[in-house]
Coordinates of C-alpha atoms in Angstrom, one line a residue:
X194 CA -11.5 -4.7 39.3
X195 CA -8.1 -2.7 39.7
X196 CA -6.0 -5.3 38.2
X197 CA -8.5 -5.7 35.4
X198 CA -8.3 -2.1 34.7
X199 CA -4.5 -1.6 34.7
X200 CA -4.3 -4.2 32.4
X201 CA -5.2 -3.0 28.9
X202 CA -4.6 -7.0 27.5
X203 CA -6.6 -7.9 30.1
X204 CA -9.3 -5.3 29.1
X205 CA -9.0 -6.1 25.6
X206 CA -9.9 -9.9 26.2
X207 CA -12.7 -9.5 28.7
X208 CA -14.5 -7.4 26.0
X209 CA -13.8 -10.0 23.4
X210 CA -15.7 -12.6 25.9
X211 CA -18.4 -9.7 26.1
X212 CA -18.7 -9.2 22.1
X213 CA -18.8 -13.4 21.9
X214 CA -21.2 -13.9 24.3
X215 CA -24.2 -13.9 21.8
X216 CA -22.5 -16.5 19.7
X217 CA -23.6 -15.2 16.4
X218 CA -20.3 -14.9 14.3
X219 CA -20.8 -16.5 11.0
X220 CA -18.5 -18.2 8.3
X221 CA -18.2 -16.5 4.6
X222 CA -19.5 -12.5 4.5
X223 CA -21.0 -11.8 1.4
X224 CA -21.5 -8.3 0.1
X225 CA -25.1 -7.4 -1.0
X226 CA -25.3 -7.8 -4.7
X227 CA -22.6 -10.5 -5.3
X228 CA -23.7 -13.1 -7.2
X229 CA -21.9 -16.5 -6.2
X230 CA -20.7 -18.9 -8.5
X231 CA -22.1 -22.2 -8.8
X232 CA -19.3 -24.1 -8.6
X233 CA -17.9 -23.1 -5.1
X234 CA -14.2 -25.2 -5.1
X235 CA -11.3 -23.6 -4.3
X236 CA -7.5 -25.2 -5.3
X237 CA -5.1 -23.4 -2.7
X238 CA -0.9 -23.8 -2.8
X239 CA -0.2 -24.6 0.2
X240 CA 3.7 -24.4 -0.2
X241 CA 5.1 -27.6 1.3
X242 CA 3.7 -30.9 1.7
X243 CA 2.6 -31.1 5.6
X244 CA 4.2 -32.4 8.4
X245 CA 0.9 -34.2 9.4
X246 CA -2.8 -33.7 10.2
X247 CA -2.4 -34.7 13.9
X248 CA -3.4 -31.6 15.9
X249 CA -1.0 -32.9 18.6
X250 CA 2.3 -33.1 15.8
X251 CA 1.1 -29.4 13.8
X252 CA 3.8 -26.6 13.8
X253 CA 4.4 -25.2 10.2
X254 CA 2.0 -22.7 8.2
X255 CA 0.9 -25.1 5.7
X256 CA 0.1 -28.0 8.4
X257 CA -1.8 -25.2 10.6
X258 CA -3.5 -23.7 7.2
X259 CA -4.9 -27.2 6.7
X260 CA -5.7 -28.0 10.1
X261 CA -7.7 -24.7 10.5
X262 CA -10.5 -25.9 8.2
X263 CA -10.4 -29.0 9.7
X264 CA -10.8 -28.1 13.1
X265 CA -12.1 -25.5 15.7
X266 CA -11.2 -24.3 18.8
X267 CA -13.1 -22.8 21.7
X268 CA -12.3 -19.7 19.5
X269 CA -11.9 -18.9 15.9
X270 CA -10.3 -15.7 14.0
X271 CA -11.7 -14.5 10.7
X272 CA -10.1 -13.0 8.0
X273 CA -9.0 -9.9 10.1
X274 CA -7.5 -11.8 12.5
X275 CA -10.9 -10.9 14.8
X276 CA -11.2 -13.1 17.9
X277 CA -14.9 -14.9 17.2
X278 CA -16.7 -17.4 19.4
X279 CA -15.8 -20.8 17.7
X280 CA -16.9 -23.9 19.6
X281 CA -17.5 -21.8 22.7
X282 CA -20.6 -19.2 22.3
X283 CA -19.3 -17.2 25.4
X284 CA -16.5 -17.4 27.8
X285 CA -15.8 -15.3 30.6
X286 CA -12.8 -14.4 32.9
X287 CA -14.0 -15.5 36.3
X288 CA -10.0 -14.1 37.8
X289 CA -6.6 -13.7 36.6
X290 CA -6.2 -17.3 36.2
X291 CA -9.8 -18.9 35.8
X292 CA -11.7 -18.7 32.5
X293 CA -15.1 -20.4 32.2
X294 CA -16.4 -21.1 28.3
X295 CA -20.1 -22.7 27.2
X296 CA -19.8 -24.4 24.4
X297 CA -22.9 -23.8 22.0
X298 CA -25.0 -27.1 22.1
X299 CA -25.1 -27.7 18.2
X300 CA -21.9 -28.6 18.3
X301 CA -21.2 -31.9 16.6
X302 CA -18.5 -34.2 14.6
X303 CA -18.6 -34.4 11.0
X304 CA -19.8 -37.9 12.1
X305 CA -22.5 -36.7 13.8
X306 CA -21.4 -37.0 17.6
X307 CA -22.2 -34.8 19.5
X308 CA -19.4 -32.0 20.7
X309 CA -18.9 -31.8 24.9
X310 CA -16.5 -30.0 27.2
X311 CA -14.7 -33.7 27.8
X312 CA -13.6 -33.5 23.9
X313 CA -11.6 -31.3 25.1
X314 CA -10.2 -32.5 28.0
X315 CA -9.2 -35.4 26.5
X316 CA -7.1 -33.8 23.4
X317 CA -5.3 -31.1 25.6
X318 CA -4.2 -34.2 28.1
X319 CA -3.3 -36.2 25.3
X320 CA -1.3 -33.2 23.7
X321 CA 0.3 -32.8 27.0
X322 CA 1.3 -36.2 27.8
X323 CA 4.9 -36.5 27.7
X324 CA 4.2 -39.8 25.7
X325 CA 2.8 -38.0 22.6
X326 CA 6.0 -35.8 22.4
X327 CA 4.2 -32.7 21.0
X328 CA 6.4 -29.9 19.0
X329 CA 3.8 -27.5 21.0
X330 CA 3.9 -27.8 24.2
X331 CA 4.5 -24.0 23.9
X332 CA 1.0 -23.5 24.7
X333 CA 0.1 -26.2 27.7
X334 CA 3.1 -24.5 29.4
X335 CA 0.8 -21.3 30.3
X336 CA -1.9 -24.5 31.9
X337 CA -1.6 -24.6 35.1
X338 CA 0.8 -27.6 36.2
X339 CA 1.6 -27.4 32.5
X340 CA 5.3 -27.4 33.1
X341 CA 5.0 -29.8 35.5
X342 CA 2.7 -32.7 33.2
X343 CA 4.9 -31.7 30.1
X344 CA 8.1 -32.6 31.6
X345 CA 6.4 -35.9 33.1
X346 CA 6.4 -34.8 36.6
X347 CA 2.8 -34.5 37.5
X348 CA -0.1 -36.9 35.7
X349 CA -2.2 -35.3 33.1
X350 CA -5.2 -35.3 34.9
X351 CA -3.9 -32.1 36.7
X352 CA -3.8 -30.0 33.5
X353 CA -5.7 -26.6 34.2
X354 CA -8.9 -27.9 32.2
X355 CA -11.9 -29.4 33.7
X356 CA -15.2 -30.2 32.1
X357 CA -17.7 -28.8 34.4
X358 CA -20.3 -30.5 32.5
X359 CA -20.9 -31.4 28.7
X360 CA -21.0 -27.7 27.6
X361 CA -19.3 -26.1 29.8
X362 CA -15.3 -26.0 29.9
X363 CA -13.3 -24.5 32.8
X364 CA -9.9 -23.4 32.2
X365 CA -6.7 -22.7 34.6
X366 CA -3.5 -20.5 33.6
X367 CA -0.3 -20.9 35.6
X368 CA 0.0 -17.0 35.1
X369 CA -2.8 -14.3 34.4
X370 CA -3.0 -14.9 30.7
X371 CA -5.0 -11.9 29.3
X372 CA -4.3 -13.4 25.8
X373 CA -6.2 -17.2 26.0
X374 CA -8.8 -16.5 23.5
X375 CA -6.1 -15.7 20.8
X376 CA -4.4 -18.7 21.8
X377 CA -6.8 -21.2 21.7
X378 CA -8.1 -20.0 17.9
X379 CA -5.5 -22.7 17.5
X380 CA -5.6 -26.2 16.0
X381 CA -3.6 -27.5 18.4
X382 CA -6.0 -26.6 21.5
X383 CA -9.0 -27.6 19.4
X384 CA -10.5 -31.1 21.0
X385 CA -10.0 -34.1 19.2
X386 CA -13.0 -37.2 19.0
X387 CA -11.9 -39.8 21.1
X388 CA -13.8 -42.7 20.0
X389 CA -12.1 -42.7 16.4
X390 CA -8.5 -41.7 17.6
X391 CA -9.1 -44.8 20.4
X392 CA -9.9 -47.1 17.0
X393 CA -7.7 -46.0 14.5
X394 CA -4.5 -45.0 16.7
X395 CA -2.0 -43.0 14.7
X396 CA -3.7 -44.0 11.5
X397 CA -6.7 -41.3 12.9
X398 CA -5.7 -38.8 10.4
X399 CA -6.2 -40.8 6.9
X400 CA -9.1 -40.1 4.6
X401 CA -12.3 -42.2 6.1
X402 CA -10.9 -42.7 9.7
X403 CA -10.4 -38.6 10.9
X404 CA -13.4 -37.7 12.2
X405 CA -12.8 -33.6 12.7
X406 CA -15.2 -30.7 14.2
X407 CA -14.6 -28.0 11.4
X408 CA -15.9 -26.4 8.9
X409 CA -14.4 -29.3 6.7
X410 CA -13.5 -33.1 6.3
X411 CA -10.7 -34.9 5.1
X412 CA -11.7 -36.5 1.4
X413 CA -8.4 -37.0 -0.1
X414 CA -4.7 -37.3 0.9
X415 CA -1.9 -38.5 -1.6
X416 CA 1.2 -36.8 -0.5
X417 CA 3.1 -35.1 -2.8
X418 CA 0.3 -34.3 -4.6
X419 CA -2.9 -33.3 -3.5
X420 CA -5.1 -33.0 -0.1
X421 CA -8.2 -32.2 -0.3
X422 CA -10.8 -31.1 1.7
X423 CA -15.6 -30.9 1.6
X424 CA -17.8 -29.2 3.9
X425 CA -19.1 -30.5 6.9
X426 CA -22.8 -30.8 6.6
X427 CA -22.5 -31.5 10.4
X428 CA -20.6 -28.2 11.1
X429 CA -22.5 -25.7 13.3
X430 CA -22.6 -22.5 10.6
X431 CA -22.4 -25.3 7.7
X432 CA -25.1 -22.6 6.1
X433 CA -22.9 -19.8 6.0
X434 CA -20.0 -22.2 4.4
X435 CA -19.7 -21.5 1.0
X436 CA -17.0 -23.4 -0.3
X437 CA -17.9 -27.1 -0.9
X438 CA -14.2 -28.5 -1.9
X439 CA -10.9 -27.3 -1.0
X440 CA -8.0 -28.6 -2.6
X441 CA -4.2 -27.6 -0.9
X442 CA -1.1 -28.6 -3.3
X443 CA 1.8 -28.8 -2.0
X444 CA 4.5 -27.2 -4.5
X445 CA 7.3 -25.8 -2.8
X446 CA 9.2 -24.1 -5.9
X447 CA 8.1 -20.6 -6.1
X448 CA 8.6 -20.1 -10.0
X449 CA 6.4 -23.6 -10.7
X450 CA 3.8 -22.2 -8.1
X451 CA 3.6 -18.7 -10.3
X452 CA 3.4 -20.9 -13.4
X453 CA 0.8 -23.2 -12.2
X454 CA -1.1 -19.9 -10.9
X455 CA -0.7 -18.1 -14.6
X456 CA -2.2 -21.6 -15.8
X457 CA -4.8 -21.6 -14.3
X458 CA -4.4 -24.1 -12.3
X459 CA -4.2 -22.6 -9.0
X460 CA -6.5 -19.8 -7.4
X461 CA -4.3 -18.4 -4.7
X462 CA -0.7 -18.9 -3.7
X463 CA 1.2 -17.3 -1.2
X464 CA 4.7 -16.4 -2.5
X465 CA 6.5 -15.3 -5.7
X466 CA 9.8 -15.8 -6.6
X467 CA 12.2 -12.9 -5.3
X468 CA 12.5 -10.2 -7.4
X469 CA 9.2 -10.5 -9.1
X470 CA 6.2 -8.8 -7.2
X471 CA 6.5 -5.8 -8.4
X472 CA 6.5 -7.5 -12.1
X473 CA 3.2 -8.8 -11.1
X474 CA 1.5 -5.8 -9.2
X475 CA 1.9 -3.9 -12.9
X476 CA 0.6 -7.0 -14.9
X477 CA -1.9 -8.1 -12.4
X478 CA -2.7 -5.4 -9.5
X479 CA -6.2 -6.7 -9.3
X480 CA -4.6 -10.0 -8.5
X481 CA -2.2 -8.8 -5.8
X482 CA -3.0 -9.8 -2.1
X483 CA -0.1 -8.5 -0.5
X484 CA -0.3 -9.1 4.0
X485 CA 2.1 -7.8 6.1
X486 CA 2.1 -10.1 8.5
X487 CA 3.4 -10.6 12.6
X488 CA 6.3 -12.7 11.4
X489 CA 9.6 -12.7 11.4
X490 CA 12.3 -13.9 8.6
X491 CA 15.5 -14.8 10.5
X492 CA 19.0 -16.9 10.4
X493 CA 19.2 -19.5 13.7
X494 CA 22.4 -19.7 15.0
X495 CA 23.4 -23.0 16.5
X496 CA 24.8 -22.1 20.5
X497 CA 26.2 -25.6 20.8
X498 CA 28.3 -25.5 18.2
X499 CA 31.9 -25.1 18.5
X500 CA 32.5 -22.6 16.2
X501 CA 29.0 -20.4 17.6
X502 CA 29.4 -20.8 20.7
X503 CA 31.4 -18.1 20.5
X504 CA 28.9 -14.6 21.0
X505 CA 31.6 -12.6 19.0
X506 CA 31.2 -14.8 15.9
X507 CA 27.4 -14.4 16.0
X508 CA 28.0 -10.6 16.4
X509 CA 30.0 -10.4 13.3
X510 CA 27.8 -12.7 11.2
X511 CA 24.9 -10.1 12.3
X512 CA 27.2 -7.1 11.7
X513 CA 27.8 -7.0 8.0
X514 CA 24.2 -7.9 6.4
X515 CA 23.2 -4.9 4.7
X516 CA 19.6 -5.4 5.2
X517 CA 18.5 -2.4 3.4
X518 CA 20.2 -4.1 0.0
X519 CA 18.5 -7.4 0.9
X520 CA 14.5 -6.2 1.2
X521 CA 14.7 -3.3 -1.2
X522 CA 17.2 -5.6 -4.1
X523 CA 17.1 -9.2 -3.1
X524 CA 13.5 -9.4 -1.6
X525 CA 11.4 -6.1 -3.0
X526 CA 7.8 -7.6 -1.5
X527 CA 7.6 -4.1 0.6
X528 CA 9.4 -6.0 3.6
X529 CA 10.9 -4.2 6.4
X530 CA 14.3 -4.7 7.8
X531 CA 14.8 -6.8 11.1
X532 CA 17.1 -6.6 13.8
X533 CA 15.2 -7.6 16.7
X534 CA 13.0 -10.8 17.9
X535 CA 10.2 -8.6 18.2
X536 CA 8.6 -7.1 15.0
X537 CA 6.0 -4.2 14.7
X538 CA 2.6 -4.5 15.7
X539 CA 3.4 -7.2 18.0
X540 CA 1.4 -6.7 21.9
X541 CA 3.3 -6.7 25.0
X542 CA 7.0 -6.1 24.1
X543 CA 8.7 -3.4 21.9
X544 CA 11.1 -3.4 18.9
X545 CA 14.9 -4.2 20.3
X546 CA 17.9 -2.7 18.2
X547 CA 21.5 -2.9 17.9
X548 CA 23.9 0.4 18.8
X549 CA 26.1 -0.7 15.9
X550 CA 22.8 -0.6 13.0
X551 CA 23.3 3.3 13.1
X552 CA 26.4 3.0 11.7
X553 CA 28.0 3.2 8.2
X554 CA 28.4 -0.3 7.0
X555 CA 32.1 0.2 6.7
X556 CA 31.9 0.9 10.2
X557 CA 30.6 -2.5 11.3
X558 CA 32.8 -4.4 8.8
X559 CA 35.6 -2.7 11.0
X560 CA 34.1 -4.4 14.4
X561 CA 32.7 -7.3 12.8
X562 CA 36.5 -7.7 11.8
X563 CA 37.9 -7.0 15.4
X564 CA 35.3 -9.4 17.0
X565 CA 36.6 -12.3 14.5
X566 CA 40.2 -11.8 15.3
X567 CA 39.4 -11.9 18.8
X568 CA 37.6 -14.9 18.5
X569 CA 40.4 -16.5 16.3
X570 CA 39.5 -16.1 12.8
X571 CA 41.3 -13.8 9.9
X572 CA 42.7 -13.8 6.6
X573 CA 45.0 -16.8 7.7
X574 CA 43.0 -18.5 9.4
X575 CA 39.5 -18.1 8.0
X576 CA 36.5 -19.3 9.3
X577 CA 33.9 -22.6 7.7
X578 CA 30.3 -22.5 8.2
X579 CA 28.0 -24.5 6.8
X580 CA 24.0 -22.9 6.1
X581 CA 21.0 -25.1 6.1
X582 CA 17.6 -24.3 4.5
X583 CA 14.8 -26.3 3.3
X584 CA 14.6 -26.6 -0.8
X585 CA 12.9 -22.7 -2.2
X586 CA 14.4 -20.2 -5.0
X587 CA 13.4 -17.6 -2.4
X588 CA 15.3 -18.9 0.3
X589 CA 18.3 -19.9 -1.8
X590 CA 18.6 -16.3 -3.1
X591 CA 18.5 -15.0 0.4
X592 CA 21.0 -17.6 1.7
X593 CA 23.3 -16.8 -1.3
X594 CA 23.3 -13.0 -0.5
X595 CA 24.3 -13.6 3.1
X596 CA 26.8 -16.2 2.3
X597 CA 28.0 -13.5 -0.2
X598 CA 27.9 -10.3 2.6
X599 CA 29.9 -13.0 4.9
X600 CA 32.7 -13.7 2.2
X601 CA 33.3 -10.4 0.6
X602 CA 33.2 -8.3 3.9
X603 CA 34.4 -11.1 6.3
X604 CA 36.5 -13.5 4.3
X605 CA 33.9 -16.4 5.6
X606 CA 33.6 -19.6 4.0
X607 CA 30.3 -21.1 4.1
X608 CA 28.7 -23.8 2.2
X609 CA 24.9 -24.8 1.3
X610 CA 22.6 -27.4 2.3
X611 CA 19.0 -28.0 1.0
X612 CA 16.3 -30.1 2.6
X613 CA 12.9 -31.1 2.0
X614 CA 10.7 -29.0 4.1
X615 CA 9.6 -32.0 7.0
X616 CA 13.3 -33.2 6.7
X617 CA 14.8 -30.0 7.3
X618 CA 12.7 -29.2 10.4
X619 CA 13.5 -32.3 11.9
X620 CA 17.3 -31.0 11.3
X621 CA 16.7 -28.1 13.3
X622 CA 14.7 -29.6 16.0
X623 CA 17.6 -32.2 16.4
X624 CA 20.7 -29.2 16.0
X625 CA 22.2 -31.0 13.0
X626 CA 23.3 -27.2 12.1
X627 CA 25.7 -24.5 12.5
X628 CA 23.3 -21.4 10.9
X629 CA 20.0 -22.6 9.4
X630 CA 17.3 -20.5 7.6
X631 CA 14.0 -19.8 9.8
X632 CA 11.0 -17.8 10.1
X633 CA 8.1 -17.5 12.5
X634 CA 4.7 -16.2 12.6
X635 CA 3.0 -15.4 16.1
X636 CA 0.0 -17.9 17.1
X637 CA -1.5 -15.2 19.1
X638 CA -0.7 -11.3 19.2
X639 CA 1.6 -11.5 22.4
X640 CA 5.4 -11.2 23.0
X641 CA 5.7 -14.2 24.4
X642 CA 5.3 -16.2 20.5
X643 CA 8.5 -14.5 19.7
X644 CA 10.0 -15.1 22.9
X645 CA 9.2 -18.9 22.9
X646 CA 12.2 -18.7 20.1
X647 CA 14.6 -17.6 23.3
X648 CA 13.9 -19.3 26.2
X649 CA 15.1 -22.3 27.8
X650 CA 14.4 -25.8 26.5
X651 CA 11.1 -24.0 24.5
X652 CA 9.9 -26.7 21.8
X653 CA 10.3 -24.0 19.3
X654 CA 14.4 -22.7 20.5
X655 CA 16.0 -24.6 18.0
X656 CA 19.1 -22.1 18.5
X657 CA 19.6 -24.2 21.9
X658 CA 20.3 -20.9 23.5
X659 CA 19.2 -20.3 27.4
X660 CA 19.9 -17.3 29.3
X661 CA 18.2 -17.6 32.8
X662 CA 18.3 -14.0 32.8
X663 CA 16.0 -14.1 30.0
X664 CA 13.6 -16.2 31.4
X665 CA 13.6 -14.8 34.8
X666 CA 12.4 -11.5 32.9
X667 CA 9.9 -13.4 31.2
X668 CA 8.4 -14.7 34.0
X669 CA 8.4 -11.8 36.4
X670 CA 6.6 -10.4 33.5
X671 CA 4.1 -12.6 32.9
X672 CA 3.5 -12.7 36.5
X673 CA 2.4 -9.3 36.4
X674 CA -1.1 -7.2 35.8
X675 CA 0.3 -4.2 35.4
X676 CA 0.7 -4.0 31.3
X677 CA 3.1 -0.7 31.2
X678 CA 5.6 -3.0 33.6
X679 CA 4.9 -6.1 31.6
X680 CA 5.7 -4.5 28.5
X681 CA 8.4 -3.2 30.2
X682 CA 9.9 -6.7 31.5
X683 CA 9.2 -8.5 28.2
X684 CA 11.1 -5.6 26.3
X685 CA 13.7 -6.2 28.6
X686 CA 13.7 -9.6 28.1
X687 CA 14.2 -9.4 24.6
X688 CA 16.7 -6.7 24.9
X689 CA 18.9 -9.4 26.5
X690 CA 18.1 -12.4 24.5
X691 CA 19.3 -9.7 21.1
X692 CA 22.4 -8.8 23.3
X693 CA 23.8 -12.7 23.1
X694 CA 23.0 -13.0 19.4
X695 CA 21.0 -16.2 19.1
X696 CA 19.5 -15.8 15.8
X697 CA 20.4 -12.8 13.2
X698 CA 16.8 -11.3 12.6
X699 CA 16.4 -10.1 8.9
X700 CA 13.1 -8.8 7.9
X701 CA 9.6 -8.5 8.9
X702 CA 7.8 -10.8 6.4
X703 CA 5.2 -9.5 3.8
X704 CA 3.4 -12.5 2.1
X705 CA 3.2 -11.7 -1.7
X706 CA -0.2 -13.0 -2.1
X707 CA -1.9 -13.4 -5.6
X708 CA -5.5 -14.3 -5.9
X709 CA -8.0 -14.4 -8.8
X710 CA -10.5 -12.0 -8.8
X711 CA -13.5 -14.6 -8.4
X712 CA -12.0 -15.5 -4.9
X713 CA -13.8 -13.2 -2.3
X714 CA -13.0 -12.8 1.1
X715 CA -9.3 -12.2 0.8
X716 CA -8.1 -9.3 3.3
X717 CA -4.4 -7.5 3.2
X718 CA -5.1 -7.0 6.9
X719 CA -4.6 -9.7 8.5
X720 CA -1.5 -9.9 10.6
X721 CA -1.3 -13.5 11.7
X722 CA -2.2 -14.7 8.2
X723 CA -4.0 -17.8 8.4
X724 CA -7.2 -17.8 6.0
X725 CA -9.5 -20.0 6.8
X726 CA -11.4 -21.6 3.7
X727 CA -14.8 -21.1 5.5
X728 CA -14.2 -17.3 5.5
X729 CA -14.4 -17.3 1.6
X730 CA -16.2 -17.8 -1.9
X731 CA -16.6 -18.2 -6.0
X732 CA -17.8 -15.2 -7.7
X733 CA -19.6 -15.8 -10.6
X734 CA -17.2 -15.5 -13.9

């Protein structure tokens, strides 16, 4: 009971297993006197075509958006980003490392299976098999023997998870992991039907062969164009599902997503393009959905490269962006400047800064210049970069103010590169880069999200950066119950991960959301930002 009482996480997470115990978290709320519309379909931008449907292959917001109506975890967040029992009615923290969930028993596949405590077994083994290469094993690391089965060195059957029987689900941590209900809200720890995935093999995820456990199924998929998504009549709180049809586009253009919204052919999109929200808060305030969001907007910065291997260079590239000119001018969605891996709000680490940030900008021109010289570049010799960024106005228009800051303050050189969104993440997964846009959202309100992007061989650390000082940090944190020392560790850890420049933060992201005002359920506060289709409904109009 000390340890559980020193640790405010802890704390927090054992009275979300207390609050889900009675299992009686519903879908769409409501309000008394609302009359719904009789047409409930909803078409959604989704931003970018997705990466897949394969709970195993998921890692971008529009893949995880779509995947989170298809599927459900043990647990489930609503609109608020409130931990809710999902699959699992009640869980409970049996020690530091041992969490026991019971699944609710009408459970079922939108086939009509029924749901056990094996379904689960079998898709976190098959996530964690080294054979399926996951781009998340981010997640089965904190399993215990997680490392160990990722990395091929132990067999799969010794992954922390153990069906105790058909409704109940044991779970193992390597580490006292205070946070596992926010983590498993996830589509990649949801379970995954084994007979159909068996049949079908990597064809699982096309229209008529995925077989999925949330509040909706796959009817359509023609990429490029259109995925769509109906109810589940066999999903557990099906009754408390409003909206019948779901359709996600995929444009990625933010000025043909605004037009397509003003059409009326869209009823929510996510972005605008830069320089126009406060345009559309005076035409359309009603309309204006704007979510500041755990997320981060940030430049990776290739270690391997010959040119950025050099920590000086990376300094200087950091130096001289006038951040205040680029989310009051360039960006103007109420962002807020960047210059740690942590942003605000985020549990178990504080914001990191620079010394040098206090300064006048002339200032850090002046040391940004001295660290270049140092490193070998000046007027005669000037230094080449190349930035990467998959194909948006918004992220072009950032890009071309960096590149801008860089040349007229530095004398840098750098040219452009746009991808299509799948092809460019492949790109930074691989390091075909020098300095290449990116941006992450937490999947659970902990430090460690943000410090996934720092450590050693993480899936996520495209900057190919490792520190072992970093990670020892990290570990000895996570090692501990004590949250003022955790904190205190994971700060650290942070602080030295900023102090070797792997990536150049830039601004805490604020999603620009526009909405018609027949589409209830929309929040502004929900900091991880995933909506989940079930959570809302038509108006009449």
């Amino acid at each position: 009971m000390k340890q559980v009482k020193s640790l405010s996480v802890l704390a927090a997470s054992v009275a979300l297993a207390l609050a889900g115990a009675s299992g009686v978290a519903t879908a769409a709320k409501v309000p008394a006197g609302v009359q719904l519309d009789a047409k409930q379909e909803l078409i959604r931008n989704n931003g970018s075509e997705v990466e897949s449907l394969d709970i195993s292959q998921v890692e971008s917001y529009p893949a995880i958006s779509v995947t989170s109506d298809l599927y459900e975890g043990l647990t489930r967040r609503d609109n608020n980003s409130k931990i809710l029992p999902g699959v699992a009615e009640s869980w409970k923290q049996t020690s530091p490392t041992t969490w026991v969930f019971h699944l609710r028993k009408d459970a079922k596949w939108s086939n009509g299976d029924a749901l056990t405590a094996q379904d689960f077994v079998f898709s976190w083994q098959r996530t964690a098999d080294p054979k399926t290469a996951t781009k998340y094993g981010i997640f089965f690391e904190f399993l215990k023997n997680g490392k160990d089965v990722l990395a091929g060195k132990k067999p799969v059957s010794a992954l922390g998870v153990k069906a105790v029987d058909a409704h109940t689900l044991e779970v193992t941590t390597d580490v006292p992991t205070a946070f596992l209900p926010d983590l498993l809200t996830n589509p990649q720890m949801a379970p995954l039907h084994k007979a159909s995935y068996e049949k079908f093999g990597k064809d699982y995820t096309k229209p008529g062969k995925l077989v999925s456990n949330g509040a909706y199924t796959l009817s359509d998929w023609v990429v490029n164009n259109r995925l769509v998504l109906v109810k589940n009549a066999n999903y557990w709180d099906a009754k408390d599902t409003k909206i019948t049809k779901v359709t996600y586009l995929p444009v990625e253009d933010e000025a043909t997503e605004l037009k397509i919204y003003r059409a009326g052919e869209a009823d929510t999109i996510d972005r605008l393009p830069a320089g126009t929200f406060q345009q559309m808060k005076a035409q359309l305030p009603k309309e204006m959905k704007p979510n500041k969001i755990l997320g981060l907007y940030y430049y990776g910065l290739n270690c391997n490269d010959p040119v950025l291997k050099d920590k000086r260079v990376r300094q200087a590239l950091s130096m001289v962006i006038d951040r205040d000119v680029l989310v009051n001018k360039v960006m103007g969605n109420g962002e807020a400047q960047a210059y740690s891996l942590i942003v605000a709000g985020t549990a178990g680490a504080s914001v990191t800064g620079y010394d040098w940030q206090k300064l006048p900008m002339a200032k850090r021109v002046e040391e940004a210049k001295k660290l270049l010289a140092a490193a070998g570049y000046g007027p005669n010799k000037p230094l080449h970069l190349k930035f990467s960024y998959n194909t948006s106005e918004v992220h072009k228009k950032v890009g071309l103010f960096v590149i801008s800051e860089w040349k007229t303050k530095l004398g840098i050189v750098t040219g452009m590169e746009n991808q299509e969104f799948k092809v460019f993440l492949k790109t930074r997964h691989d390091g075909n880069y020098q300095v290449a846009r990116n941006g992450w959202s937490v999947d659970y309100n902990d430090a460690n999200s943000f410090l996934d992007l720092v450590r050693c061989g993480s899936d996520q650390n495209d900057s190919k950066y490792c520190n072992k000082a970093v990670d020892a940090e990290i570990a000895k944190g996570n090692l501990t119950v004590d949250a003022a020392k955790r904190k205190a560790l994971l700060t650290s850890a942070t602080k030295l991960a900023m102090e070797d420049y792997p990536i150049i933060p830039l601004f805490q992201y604020v999603q620009p959301r526009m909405t018609k005002t027949w589409v209830g359920g929309w929040t502004t506060t929900n900091p991880m930002d995933i909506y989940k289709t079930q959570e809302l409904y038509i108006v009449k109009h």
